[in-house]
Amino acid sequence: MPSLLRTHGRFPYSAINARPRYAWPGGKRLAVYLGLNLEHFAFGEGHGGELAPSGRPDVLNYSWREYGNRVGAWRLLDEFEELRLPVSVLANSEIAGHCPELLAAHIARGDEVVGHGRTNAERQGDLVERDE
């Protein structure tokens, strides 16, 4: 029975128990992707998570993000190094100026850097072409 709902049309439904078995090279059955977001947000302006919007700068959320760049991300880097795990770093470009040592440390260990915008404080989809 065809669906009456609109679909994306990219691929048909496929039940997992009816699919062929897949294996990665070497007969491995599992692949894991580690993506680490490194982001810098503007203080008191733009988009960002606000627990209780007040119209004032959100010190709480800015602080935990900043803690991540100054402390948490370095602790993760140590763990990735100890466990010899490659990481894809999902970085907005403001990171390069805000905490260049952090980005450089990932580049030095050979991690893949994937760019995703200038800052998460702005939505690229809302920008006119000139501002992009």
mmCIF file of C-alpha atoms in Angstrom:
data_model
loop_
_atom_site.group_PDB
_atom_site.id
_atom_site.type_symbol
_atom_site.label_atom_id
_atom_site.label_comp_id
_atom_site.label_asym_id
_atom_site.label_seq_id
_atom_site.Cartn_x
_atom_site.Cartn_y
_atom_site.Cartn_z
ATOM 1 C CA MET A 1 0.000 0.000 0.000
ATOM 2 C CA PRO A 2 1.589 3.296 -1.024
ATOM 3 C CA SER A 3 2.017 5.970 1.616
ATOM 4 C CA LEU A 4 -0.185 9.040 1.529
ATOM 5 C CA LEU A 5 2.540 11.038 3.273
ATOM 6 C CA ARG A 6 5.200 12.998 1.435
ATOM 7 C CA THR A 7 8.662 11.366 1.521
ATOM 8 C CA HIS A 8 12.156 12.459 0.554
ATOM 9 C CA GLY A 9 12.310 9.795 -2.172
ATOM 10 C CA ARG A 10 16.047 9.198 -1.684
ATOM 11 C CA PHE A 11 15.862 5.535 -0.734
ATOM 12 C CA PRO A 12 13.202 2.919 -0.032
ATOM 13 C CA TYR A 13 12.457 1.437 3.384
ATOM 14 C CA SER A 14 14.772 -1.444 4.214
ATOM 15 C CA ALA A 15 14.307 -3.650 7.301
ATOM 16 C CA ILE A 16 17.620 -4.456 8.975
ATOM 17 C CA ASN A 17 16.918 -8.194 9.053
ATOM 18 C CA ALA A 18 16.418 -8.261 5.256
ATOM 19 C CA ARG A 19 19.643 -6.462 4.318
ATOM 20 C CA PRO A 20 22.863 -8.153 3.217
ATOM 21 C CA ARG A 21 25.538 -8.413 5.933
ATOM 22 C CA TYR A 22 28.177 -5.717 5.657
ATOM 23 C CA ALA A 23 31.758 -5.851 6.848
ATOM 24 C CA TRP A 24 34.448 -3.178 6.828
ATOM 25 C CA PRO A 25 37.916 -3.982 5.447
ATOM 26 C CA GLY A 26 39.634 -6.725 7.400
ATOM 27 C CA GLY A 27 36.268 -8.308 8.244
ATOM 28 C CA LYS A 28 35.510 -5.697 10.908
ATOM 29 C CA ARG A 29 31.835 -5.344 11.781
ATOM 30 C CA LEU A 30 31.916 -1.932 13.424
ATOM 31 C CA ALA A 31 33.257 1.501 12.529
ATOM 32 C CA VAL A 32 33.292 4.404 14.969
ATOM 33 C CA TYR A 33 33.456 8.084 14.125
ATOM 34 C CA LEU A 34 34.631 10.589 16.735
ATOM 35 C CA GLY A 35 33.638 14.168 16.007
ATOM 36 C CA LEU A 36 34.656 16.895 18.442
ATOM 37 C CA ASN A 37 33.049 20.313 18.108
ATOM 38 C CA LEU A 38 35.403 23.223 18.779
ATOM 39 C CA GLU A 39 33.362 26.407 18.779
ATOM 40 C CA HIS A 40 33.624 30.011 19.856
ATOM 41 C CA PHE A 41 30.562 32.138 20.500
ATOM 42 C CA ALA A 42 30.192 35.898 20.819
ATOM 43 C CA PHE A 43 29.568 37.078 24.379
ATOM 44 C CA GLY A 44 26.131 38.556 24.823
ATOM 45 C CA GLU A 45 25.056 38.560 21.192
ATOM 46 C CA GLY A 46 23.885 36.220 18.489
ATOM 47 C CA HIS A 47 22.506 32.734 18.815
ATOM 48 C CA GLY A 48 23.403 30.331 21.552
ATOM 49 C CA GLY A 49 21.749 28.249 24.181
ATOM 50 C CA GLU A 50 20.068 30.341 26.842
ATOM 51 C CA LEU A 51 18.541 28.516 29.766
ATOM 52 C CA ALA A 52 16.446 31.523 30.735
ATOM 53 C CA PRO A 53 16.398 34.268 28.069
ATOM 54 C CA SER A 54 16.605 37.632 29.823
ATOM 55 C CA GLY A 55 17.973 40.089 27.281
ATOM 56 C CA ARG A 56 21.227 40.226 29.266
ATOM 57 C CA PRO A 57 24.477 38.414 28.414
ATOM 58 C CA ASP A 58 24.260 34.721 29.296
ATOM 59 C CA VAL A 59 27.324 34.395 31.524
ATOM 60 C CA LEU A 60 26.487 30.820 32.547
ATOM 61 C CA ASN A 61 26.403 29.369 29.031
ATOM 62 C CA TYR A 62 29.337 31.457 27.824
ATOM 63 C CA SER A 63 31.369 30.226 30.807
ATOM 64 C CA TRP A 64 30.808 26.518 30.243
ATOM 65 C CA ARG A 65 31.661 26.902 26.569
ATOM 66 C CA GLU A 66 34.805 28.809 27.442
ATOM 67 C CA TYR A 67 35.722 26.162 30.045
ATOM 68 C CA GLY A 68 35.476 23.597 27.266
ATOM 69 C CA ASN A 69 38.015 25.451 25.112
ATOM 70 C CA ARG A 70 40.398 26.166 28.005
ATOM 71 C CA VAL A 71 40.183 22.892 29.961
ATOM 72 C CA GLY A 72 37.754 20.241 28.716
ATOM 73 C CA ALA A 73 38.991 20.014 25.129
ATOM 74 C CA TRP A 74 42.579 19.634 26.356
ATOM 75 C CA ARG A 75 41.565 16.791 28.645
ATOM 76 C CA LEU A 76 39.827 15.102 25.724
ATOM 77 C CA LEU A 77 42.933 15.621 23.597
ATOM 78 C CA ASP A 78 45.021 13.812 26.226
ATOM 79 C CA GLU A 79 42.551 10.897 26.216
ATOM 80 C CA PHE A 80 42.465 10.695 22.422
ATOM 81 C CA GLU A 81 46.262 10.640 22.402
ATOM 82 C CA GLU A 82 46.524 7.975 25.127
ATOM 83 C CA LEU A 83 43.986 5.753 23.370
ATOM 84 C CA ARG A 84 45.495 6.514 19.928
ATOM 85 C CA LEU A 85 42.091 7.566 18.605
ATOM 86 C CA PRO A 86 41.858 9.745 15.492
ATOM 87 C CA VAL A 87 39.312 12.546 15.720
ATOM 88 C CA SER A 88 37.487 14.754 13.265
ATOM 89 C CA VAL A 89 37.501 18.279 14.662
ATOM 90 C CA LEU A 90 34.349 20.188 13.697
ATOM 91 C CA ALA A 91 35.615 23.729 14.087
ATOM 92 C CA ASN A 92 34.117 27.087 13.387
ATOM 93 C CA SER A 93 36.707 29.517 12.033
ATOM 94 C CA GLU A 94 36.601 31.816 15.083
ATOM 95 C CA ILE A 95 38.416 29.050 16.996
ATOM 96 C CA ALA A 96 41.569 29.764 14.969
ATOM 97 C CA GLY A 97 41.813 33.248 16.450
ATOM 98 C CA HIS A 98 40.336 32.586 19.889
ATOM 99 C CA CYS A 99 42.351 29.510 20.910
ATOM 100 C CA PRO A 100 44.847 28.776 18.127
ATOM 101 C CA GLU A 101 46.904 26.453 20.333
ATOM 102 C CA LEU A 102 43.974 24.056 20.625
ATOM 103 C CA LEU A 103 43.410 23.854 16.889
ATOM 104 C CA ALA A 104 47.181 23.553 16.288
ATOM 105 C CA ALA A 105 47.395 20.619 18.723
ATOM 106 C CA HIS A 106 44.778 18.693 16.731
ATOM 107 C CA ILE A 107 46.450 19.523 13.427
ATOM 108 C CA ALA A 108 49.836 18.403 14.823
ATOM 109 C CA ARG A 109 48.462 14.973 15.724
ATOM 110 C CA GLY A 110 46.949 14.572 12.245
ATOM 111 C CA ASP A 111 43.289 14.980 13.126
ATOM 112 C CA GLU A 112 40.941 15.920 10.297
ATOM 113 C CA VAL A 113 39.636 19.488 10.574
ATOM 114 C CA VAL A 114 36.129 20.009 9.226
ATOM 115 C CA GLY A 115 35.000 23.612 8.934
ATOM 116 C CA HIS A 116 31.468 24.505 9.904
ATOM 117 C CA GLY A 117 30.892 28.208 9.691
ATOM 118 C CA ARG A 118 32.438 31.255 11.302
ATOM 119 C CA THR A 119 30.692 31.011 14.665
ATOM 120 C CA ASN A 120 27.671 29.193 15.972
ATOM 121 C CA ALA A 121 26.420 32.543 17.261
ATOM 122 C CA GLU A 122 25.150 33.233 13.725
ATOM 123 C CA ARG A 123 23.189 31.146 11.266
ATOM 124 C CA GLN A 124 24.625 31.158 7.767
ATOM 125 C CA GLY A 125 21.202 30.447 6.319
ATOM 126 C CA ASP A 126 20.016 33.835 7.592
ATOM 127 C CA LEU A 127 22.848 35.796 5.919
ATOM 128 C CA VAL A 128 22.583 37.570 2.603
ATOM 129 C CA GLU A 129 25.155 36.463 0.020
ATOM 130 C CA ARG A 130 27.424 39.479 0.605
ATOM 131 C CA ASP A 131 27.715 38.655 4.324
ATOM 132 C CA GLU A 132 28.430 34.983 3.716
#
